[in-house]
Amino acid sequence: MRGEYSTHQKRELLKFLKERNMQHFSVDDVVFEMQDRGEKIGRSTVYRYLELLAEQGTVRKYTGVQGVTQYQHVEDDSQCDEHFHMMCSKCGDLLHVDCKLMHTLCRHMMEDHGFQLDPRETILVGVCARCRAGGEGMDHGADHA
Amino acid sequence: MRGEYSTHQKRELLKFLKERNMQHFSVDDVVFEMQDRGEKIGRSTVYRYLELLAEQGTVRKYTGVQGVTQYQHVEDDSQCDEHFHMMCSKCGDLLHVDCKLMHTLCRHMMEDHGFQLDPRETILVGVCARCRAGGEGMDHGADHA
DNA sequence: TTGCGTGCAAAGGTTTTGCATGGCA
DNA sequence: TGCCATGCAAAACCTTTGCACGCAA
């Protein structure tokens, strides 16, 4: 059965995940961070373990900018039904929105449109306050005039 | 300058787009449909022309399931600032939500969270009424236990 | 005739898979 | 010892790009 053994790579990856709880990252982020730490871990292993954790529910997968998969460790996702995620199309940052209006929206979509919204999968897209202010990340997007 | 000539491939592709106005499709959908029709059009041409139209604003690009780009022809998008799109995670259908609450949400996100929501890019994910009723498309999703 | 448009093939990037080796229990 | 886990390389995929030829104006 998969995920049975406790190995060095798994422990290191779990450490990384806990340090970055609720943050989003790509497989490359993991690989390079591990390299910097002097830890040896293969790309396939990262893919495979993150996939396993995603199936178990402690990690979420999103398709981010340019089709690159973003992962996010979620220690306790009981609260996540209550809020949404926003992604900045400029800098790629993933943010959380804790807000009563989200709950209202969910109920409304169901009652008036028959659509059962999934807050875990839905990502609101737009531009974050920092990028609107002309801050960082302005070198990314703008792929449509 | 790009997009100057009127060619056979462009006319055929435009015909396809108009027949499927507001529907979503992938490059493969186009290629195979054209093949079935007996029309010859190269994959690169489809990519290039859709990209051009996306820049001009008559076509939208979304990153869909498994990182496959989905395109959508939008004859008149003046209304689209006012509504959102929902994607059913079961059958993959893209639906429109015309609803005052969306406008409220936009304003709220800006005023209370400093986030400038982009209704053209945002897709609400969930399960549509038909699939909830146990209808079609139930063979797709469920990629996480 | 000019130069944009097209199609093929190759390259580019991300993710998956096969297989031999290594390591946990 | 048995079998899962790992890492490498290769394959699979989608998308972009280079280049020679075709075709619209």
Short mmCIF file of C-alpha atoms (C1' of nucleotides) in Angstrom, two decimals:
data_model
loop_
_atom_site.label_atom_id
_atom_site.label_comp_id
_atom_site.label_asym_id
_atom_site.label_seq_id
_atom_site.Cartn_x
_atom_site.Cartn_y
_atom_site.Cartn_z
CA MET A 1 0.00 0.00 0.00
CA ARG A 2 1.17 3.47 -0.86
CA GLY A 3 2.41 5.87 1.76
CA GLU A 4 3.35 3.22 4.26
CA TYR A 5 6.98 3.92 5.01
CA SER A 6 8.45 6.88 6.79
CA THR A 7 11.44 8.01 4.80
CA HIS A 8 13.90 10.87 5.01
CA GLN A 9 12.43 12.58 1.92
CA LYS A 10 8.91 12.42 3.27
CA ARG A 11 9.94 13.86 6.61
CA GLU A 12 11.77 16.74 4.95
CA LEU A 13 8.88 17.45 2.61
CA LEU A 14 6.42 17.40 5.50
CA LYS A 15 8.64 19.83 7.39
CA PHE A 16 8.59 22.13 4.38
CA LEU A 17 4.81 21.87 4.14
CA LYS A 18 4.25 22.68 7.79
CA GLU A 19 6.53 25.68 7.60
CA ARG A 20 4.46 26.92 4.70
CA ASN A 21 1.03 25.95 5.89
CA MET A 22 -1.66 27.64 3.78
CA GLN A 23 0.94 29.08 1.42
CA HIS A 24 1.06 28.10 -2.22
CA PHE A 25 4.08 26.79 -4.08
CA SER A 26 5.08 24.85 -7.15
CA VAL A 27 7.10 21.66 -7.46
CA ASP A 28 10.06 23.78 -8.53
CA ASP A 29 9.77 25.84 -5.36
CA VAL A 30 10.11 22.65 -3.33
CA VAL A 31 13.01 21.27 -5.34
CA PHE A 32 15.06 24.47 -5.21
CA GLU A 33 14.31 25.09 -1.54
CA MET A 34 15.43 21.55 -0.74
CA GLN A 35 18.56 22.08 -2.79
CA ASP A 36 19.35 25.23 -0.84
CA ARG A 37 18.92 23.32 2.38
CA GLY A 38 21.29 20.67 1.15
CA GLU A 39 18.54 18.07 1.16
CA LYS A 40 18.46 15.64 -1.73
CA ILE A 41 15.05 14.94 -3.16
CA GLY A 42 14.11 13.98 -6.69
CA ARG A 43 11.52 15.82 -8.71
CA SER A 44 9.45 12.67 -9.23
CA THR A 45 9.34 12.05 -5.52
CA VAL A 46 7.97 15.53 -4.93
CA TYR A 47 5.31 15.05 -7.58
CA ARG A 48 4.39 11.65 -6.27
CA TYR A 49 4.22 12.57 -2.61
CA LEU A 50 2.27 15.77 -3.21
CA GLU A 51 -0.17 13.79 -5.34
CA LEU A 52 -0.57 11.27 -2.56
CA LEU A 53 -1.20 14.00 0.01
CA ALA A 54 -3.66 15.64 -2.35
CA GLU A 55 -5.63 12.41 -2.49
CA GLN A 56 -5.53 12.21 1.28
CA GLY A 57 -6.77 15.78 1.47
CA THR A 58 -3.96 17.54 3.33
CA VAL A 59 -2.71 19.20 0.16
CA ARG A 60 -4.65 21.03 -2.53
CA LYS A 61 -3.80 21.39 -6.17
CA TYR A 62 -4.54 24.42 -8.31
CA THR A 63 -3.73 25.14 -11.88
CA GLY A 64 -1.90 28.44 -11.71
CA VAL A 65 -0.41 30.88 -14.17
CA GLN A 66 0.83 29.32 -17.42
CA GLY A 67 -0.64 25.99 -16.47
CA VAL A 68 1.88 25.38 -13.72
CA THR A 69 0.36 23.39 -10.87
CA GLN A 70 0.35 25.13 -7.52
CA TYR A 71 0.16 23.19 -4.28
CA GLN A 72 -1.01 24.27 -0.88
CA HIS A 73 -0.74 22.50 2.45
CA VAL A 74 -3.88 22.74 4.55
CA GLU A 75 -3.44 21.54 8.10
CA ASP A 76 -7.07 22.05 9.02
CA ASP A 77 -9.44 22.69 6.19
CA SER A 78 -12.61 22.87 8.23
CA GLN A 79 -12.52 26.64 7.94
CA CYS A 80 -11.98 26.56 4.19
CA ASP A 81 -15.61 25.94 3.43
CA GLU A 82 -16.24 29.37 4.81
CA HIS A 83 -13.85 31.40 2.70
CA PHE A 84 -12.59 31.80 -0.82
CA HIS A 85 -9.26 32.17 -2.50
CA MET A 86 -8.18 34.98 -4.74
CA MET A 87 -5.33 34.85 -7.17
CA CYS A 88 -3.57 37.97 -8.37
CA SER A 89 -3.12 37.78 -12.11
CA LYS A 90 -0.08 40.04 -11.89
CA CYS A 91 2.10 38.50 -9.20
CA GLY A 92 0.43 35.09 -8.92
CA ASP A 93 -0.13 35.41 -5.19
CA LEU A 94 -2.85 33.33 -3.64
CA LEU A 95 -4.80 35.07 -0.91
CA HIS A 96 -7.60 34.11 1.44
CA VAL A 97 -10.83 35.97 1.80
CA ASP A 98 -12.58 35.48 5.08
CA CYS A 99 -15.82 37.22 4.62
CA LYS A 100 -19.48 36.86 5.36
CA LEU A 101 -20.36 37.75 1.80
CA MET A 102 -18.83 34.50 0.61
CA HIS A 103 -21.25 32.51 2.65
CA THR A 104 -24.08 34.61 1.29
CA LEU A 105 -22.85 33.97 -2.23
CA CYS A 106 -22.77 30.20 -1.70
CA ARG A 107 -26.31 30.15 -0.42
CA HIS A 108 -27.52 32.42 -3.18
CA MET A 109 -25.97 30.36 -5.94
CA MET A 110 -27.63 27.27 -4.61
CA GLU A 111 -31.05 28.72 -3.91
CA ASP A 112 -31.44 30.99 -6.92
CA HIS A 113 -29.27 29.28 -9.54
CA GLY A 114 -29.23 25.65 -8.48
CA PHE A 115 -25.45 25.70 -8.56
CA GLN A 116 -23.56 24.15 -5.70
CA LEU A 117 -20.48 26.30 -5.36
CA ASP A 118 -17.29 24.65 -4.23
CA PRO A 119 -15.23 27.15 -2.23
CA ARG A 120 -12.28 24.79 -2.20
CA GLU A 121 -11.98 24.77 -5.95
CA THR A 122 -13.06 28.28 -6.81
CA ILE A 123 -10.43 30.96 -7.24
CA LEU A 124 -11.38 34.57 -7.74
CA VAL A 125 -9.06 36.24 -10.22
CA GLY A 126 -8.08 39.88 -10.20
CA VAL A 127 -5.36 42.27 -9.16
CA CYS A 128 -4.21 42.56 -5.58
CA ALA A 129 -3.81 45.85 -3.75
CA ARG A 130 -0.01 45.74 -3.94
CA CYS A 131 0.08 45.26 -7.70
CA ARG A 132 -2.58 47.89 -8.25
CA ALA A 133 -0.33 50.30 -6.40
CA GLY A 134 2.29 49.55 -9.04
CA GLY A 135 4.34 47.47 -6.65
CA GLU A 136 5.98 44.16 -7.40
CA GLY A 137 5.02 41.48 -9.84
CA MET A 138 4.22 43.92 -12.62
CA ASP A 139 6.62 42.08 -14.87
CA HIS A 140 4.39 39.01 -15.09
CA GLY A 141 1.05 39.25 -16.73
CA ALA A 142 -0.57 41.61 -19.20
CA ASP A 143 -0.88 38.97 -21.89
CA HIS A 144 -3.93 40.59 -23.41
CA ALA A 145 -4.15 44.11 -24.64
CA MET B 1 0.62 43.61 -39.77
CA ARG B 2 -0.98 40.52 -38.33
CA GLY B 3 -4.54 39.55 -39.17
CA GLU B 4 -4.61 41.36 -42.46
CA TYR B 5 -5.56 38.70 -44.97
CA SER B 6 -8.81 36.81 -45.24
CA THR B 7 -7.94 33.19 -45.78
CA HIS B 8 -9.88 29.98 -46.10
CA GLN B 9 -8.71 28.74 -42.69
CA LYS B 10 -9.70 31.94 -40.97
CA ARG B 11 -13.15 31.91 -42.51
CA GLU B 12 -13.73 28.31 -41.50
CA LEU B 13 -12.50 28.94 -37.98
CA LEU B 14 -14.72 32.00 -37.67
CA LYS B 15 -17.68 29.95 -38.83
CA PHE B 16 -16.91 27.42 -36.13
CA LEU B 17 -16.65 30.17 -33.53
CA LYS B 18 -19.95 31.74 -34.46
CA GLU B 19 -21.72 28.39 -34.37
CA ARG B 20 -20.38 27.94 -30.87
CA ASN B 21 -20.71 31.46 -29.57
CA MET B 22 -20.28 31.54 -25.78
CA GLN B 23 -19.39 27.86 -25.68
CA HIS B 24 -16.01 26.68 -24.53
CA PHE B 25 -13.69 24.40 -26.46
CA SER B 26 -10.07 23.35 -26.72
CA VAL B 27 -7.70 23.49 -29.67
CA ASP B 28 -8.20 19.77 -30.09
CA ASP B 29 -11.95 20.26 -30.33
CA VAL B 30 -11.39 22.63 -33.23
CA VAL B 31 -8.90 20.43 -35.01
CA PHE B 32 -11.04 17.29 -34.81
CA GLU B 33 -14.23 19.11 -35.73
CA MET B 34 -12.49 20.56 -38.78
CA GLN B 35 -11.22 17.13 -39.69
CA ASP B 36 -14.73 15.72 -39.52
CA ARG B 37 -15.93 18.50 -41.76
CA GLY B 38 -13.24 17.69 -44.25
CA GLU B 39 -11.57 21.05 -43.71
CA LYS B 40 -7.82 21.11 -43.53
CA ILE B 41 -6.34 23.33 -40.84
CA GLY B 42 -3.07 22.95 -38.98
CA ARG B 43 -2.82 22.92 -35.25
CA SER B 44 -0.41 25.87 -35.20
CA THR B 45 -2.83 27.93 -37.24
CA VAL B 46 -5.57 27.30 -34.73
CA TYR B 47 -3.31 28.26 -31.83
CA ARG B 48 -2.11 31.37 -33.63
CA TYR B 49 -5.48 32.60 -34.78
CA LEU B 50 -7.16 32.01 -31.44
CA GLU B 51 -4.31 33.86 -29.76
CA LEU B 52 -4.78 36.77 -32.15
CA LEU B 53 -8.51 36.87 -31.50
CA ALA B 54 -7.87 36.70 -27.78
CA GLU B 55 -5.70 39.79 -28.04
CA GLN B 56 -8.42 41.50 -30.01
CA GLY B 57 -10.92 40.55 -27.35
CA THR B 58 -13.39 38.40 -29.28
CA VAL B 59 -12.06 35.20 -27.75
CA ARG B 60 -11.26 34.40 -24.14
CA LYS B 61 -8.73 31.98 -22.80
CA TYR B 62 -9.12 29.93 -19.66
CA THR B 63 -6.89 27.35 -18.13
CA GLY B 64 -9.18 24.37 -17.80
CA VAL B 65 -8.94 20.89 -16.38
CA GLN B 66 -5.48 19.31 -16.50
CA GLY B 67 -3.95 22.57 -17.67
CA VAL B 68 -5.57 22.36 -21.08
CA THR B 69 -6.42 25.81 -22.41
CA GLN B 70 -10.09 26.41 -23.09
CA TYR B 71 -11.25 29.04 -25.53
CA GLN B 72 -14.57 30.82 -25.77
CA HIS B 73 -15.90 33.06 -28.49
CA VAL B 74 -17.70 36.12 -27.19
CA GLU B 75 -19.58 38.02 -29.85
CA ASP B 76 -20.52 40.87 -27.58
CA ASP B 77 -18.78 41.05 -24.25
CA SER B 78 -20.18 44.37 -23.11
CA GLN B 79 -22.47 42.47 -20.77
CA CYS B 80 -19.70 40.28 -19.41
CA ASP B 81 -18.38 42.84 -16.99
CA GLU B 82 -21.64 42.46 -15.17
CA HIS B 83 -21.73 38.75 -14.74
CA PHE B 84 -19.61 35.78 -13.82
CA HIS B 85 -18.97 32.35 -15.23
CA MET B 86 -19.41 29.09 -13.47
CA MET B 87 -17.85 25.83 -14.45
CA CYS B 88 -19.34 22.53 -13.47
CA SER B 89 -16.60 20.28 -12.18
CA LYS B 90 -18.59 17.23 -13.22
CA CYS B 91 -19.60 17.86 -16.82
CA GLY B 92 -17.25 20.75 -17.59
CA ASP B 93 -20.04 23.02 -18.75
CA LEU B 94 -19.49 26.74 -18.63
CA LEU B 95 -22.49 28.76 -17.52
CA HIS B 96 -23.26 32.42 -17.11
CA VAL B 97 -24.54 34.01 -13.96
CA ASP B 98 -26.37 37.23 -14.49
CA CYS B 99 -26.97 38.49 -11.06
CA LYS B 100 -26.91 41.64 -9.01
CA LEU B 101 -24.97 39.90 -6.28
CA MET B 102 -21.96 39.68 -8.58
CA HIS B 103 -21.81 43.39 -8.90
CA THR B 104 -22.08 43.69 -5.16
CA LEU B 105 -19.25 41.22 -4.76
CA CYS B 106 -16.98 43.18 -7.10
CA ARG B 107 -17.55 46.38 -5.22
CA HIS B 108 -17.12 44.70 -1.87
CA MET B 109 -13.82 43.07 -2.83
CA MET B 110 -12.47 46.40 -3.94
CA GLU B 111 -13.68 48.50 -1.06
CA ASP B 112 -13.12 46.09 1.81
CA HIS B 113 -10.25 43.96 0.54
CA GLY B 114 -8.45 46.20 -1.96
CA PHE B 115 -8.76 43.45 -4.55
CA GLN B 116 -9.85 44.41 -8.03
CA LEU B 117 -11.86 41.44 -9.19
CA ASP B 118 -11.78 40.57 -12.87
CA PRO B 119 -15.13 39.04 -13.86
CA ARG B 120 -13.76 38.04 -17.24
CA GLU B 121 -11.08 35.85 -15.74
CA THR B 122 -12.85 34.50 -12.70
CA ILE B 123 -14.63 31.19 -12.89
CA LEU B 124 -16.74 29.91 -10.05
CA VAL B 125 -16.36 26.17 -9.66
CA GLY B 126 -19.00 23.81 -8.41
CA VAL B 127 -21.65 21.37 -9.52
CA CYS B 128 -24.49 22.36 -11.80
CA ALA B 129 -28.12 21.54 -11.15
CA ARG B 130 -28.23 18.83 -13.80
CA CYS B 131 -25.26 16.96 -12.42
CA ARG B 132 -26.48 17.31 -8.86
CA ALA B 133 -29.64 15.59 -9.99
CA GLY B 134 -27.45 12.67 -11.00
CA GLY B 135 -27.72 13.53 -14.67
CA GLU B 136 -24.99 13.44 -17.26
CA GLY B 137 -21.31 14.04 -16.97
CA MET B 138 -20.94 12.02 -13.79
CA ASP B 139 -18.12 10.10 -15.39
CA HIS B 140 -15.68 13.05 -15.32
CA GLY B 141 -14.37 14.42 -12.08
CA ALA B 142 -13.85 13.05 -8.59
CA ASP B 143 -10.06 13.15 -8.75
CA HIS B 144 -9.70 13.55 -5.00
CA ALA B 145 -11.14 11.32 -2.38
"C1'" DT C 1 5.31 41.20 -56.63
"C1'" DT C 2 5.14 41.73 -51.66
"C1'" DG C 3 4.82 39.92 -47.41
"C1'" DC C 4 1.29 37.78 -44.44
"C1'" DG C 5 -0.61 33.08 -43.51
"C1'" DT C 6 0.03 28.24 -43.26
"C1'" DG C 7 1.78 23.66 -42.07
"C1'" DC C 8 5.30 20.77 -40.75
"C1'" DA C 9 8.65 19.53 -37.66
"C1'" DA C 10 11.39 20.65 -33.93
"C1'" DA C 11 11.91 22.77 -29.56
"C1'" DG C 12 10.19 24.22 -25.02
"C1'" DG C 13 8.15 23.42 -20.64
"C1'" DT C 14 5.62 20.66 -17.18
"C1'" DT C 15 4.13 16.29 -15.53
"C1'" DT C 16 3.97 11.19 -15.72
"C1'" DT C 17 5.92 6.63 -16.10
"C1'" DG C 18 9.29 2.50 -16.36
"C1'" DC C 19 12.80 0.41 -14.21
"C1'" DA C 20 16.67 -0.70 -11.40
"C1'" DT C 21 18.35 0.46 -6.97
"C1'" DG C 22 17.95 1.78 -2.15
"C1'" DG C 23 15.92 1.71 2.34
"C1'" DC C 24 12.19 0.81 5.89
"C1'" DA C 25 9.93 -2.53 8.64
"C1'" DT D 1 13.80 -10.75 3.53
"C1'" DG D 2 9.86 -8.48 1.30
"C1'" DC D 3 8.19 -4.70 -0.65
"C1'" DC D 4 7.51 0.14 -0.74
"C1'" DA D 5 10.07 4.49 -1.96
"C1'" DT D 6 13.33 6.88 -4.67
"C1'" DG D 7 15.84 8.83 -8.63
"C1'" DC D 8 17.15 8.86 -13.19
"C1'" DA D 9 15.97 9.00 -17.78
"C1'" DA D 10 12.65 8.57 -21.12
"C1'" DA D 11 8.10 9.35 -22.53
"C1'" DA D 12 3.85 11.84 -22.80
"C1'" DC D 13 1.46 16.19 -23.25
"C1'" DC D 14 0.31 20.73 -24.49
"C1'" DT D 15 2.02 24.83 -26.57
"C1'" DT D 16 5.31 27.76 -28.99
"C1'" DT D 17 8.62 28.69 -32.56
"C1'" DG D 18 11.56 28.44 -37.00
"C1'" DC D 19 11.39 28.00 -41.60
"C1'" DA D 20 10.09 27.25 -46.32
"C1'" DC D 21 6.25 27.41 -49.19
"C1'" DG D 22 1.61 29.08 -50.53
"C1'" DC D 23 -1.60 32.46 -51.30
"C1'" DA D 24 -4.19 37.04 -50.72
"C1'" DA D 25 -4.01 41.72 -52.10
#
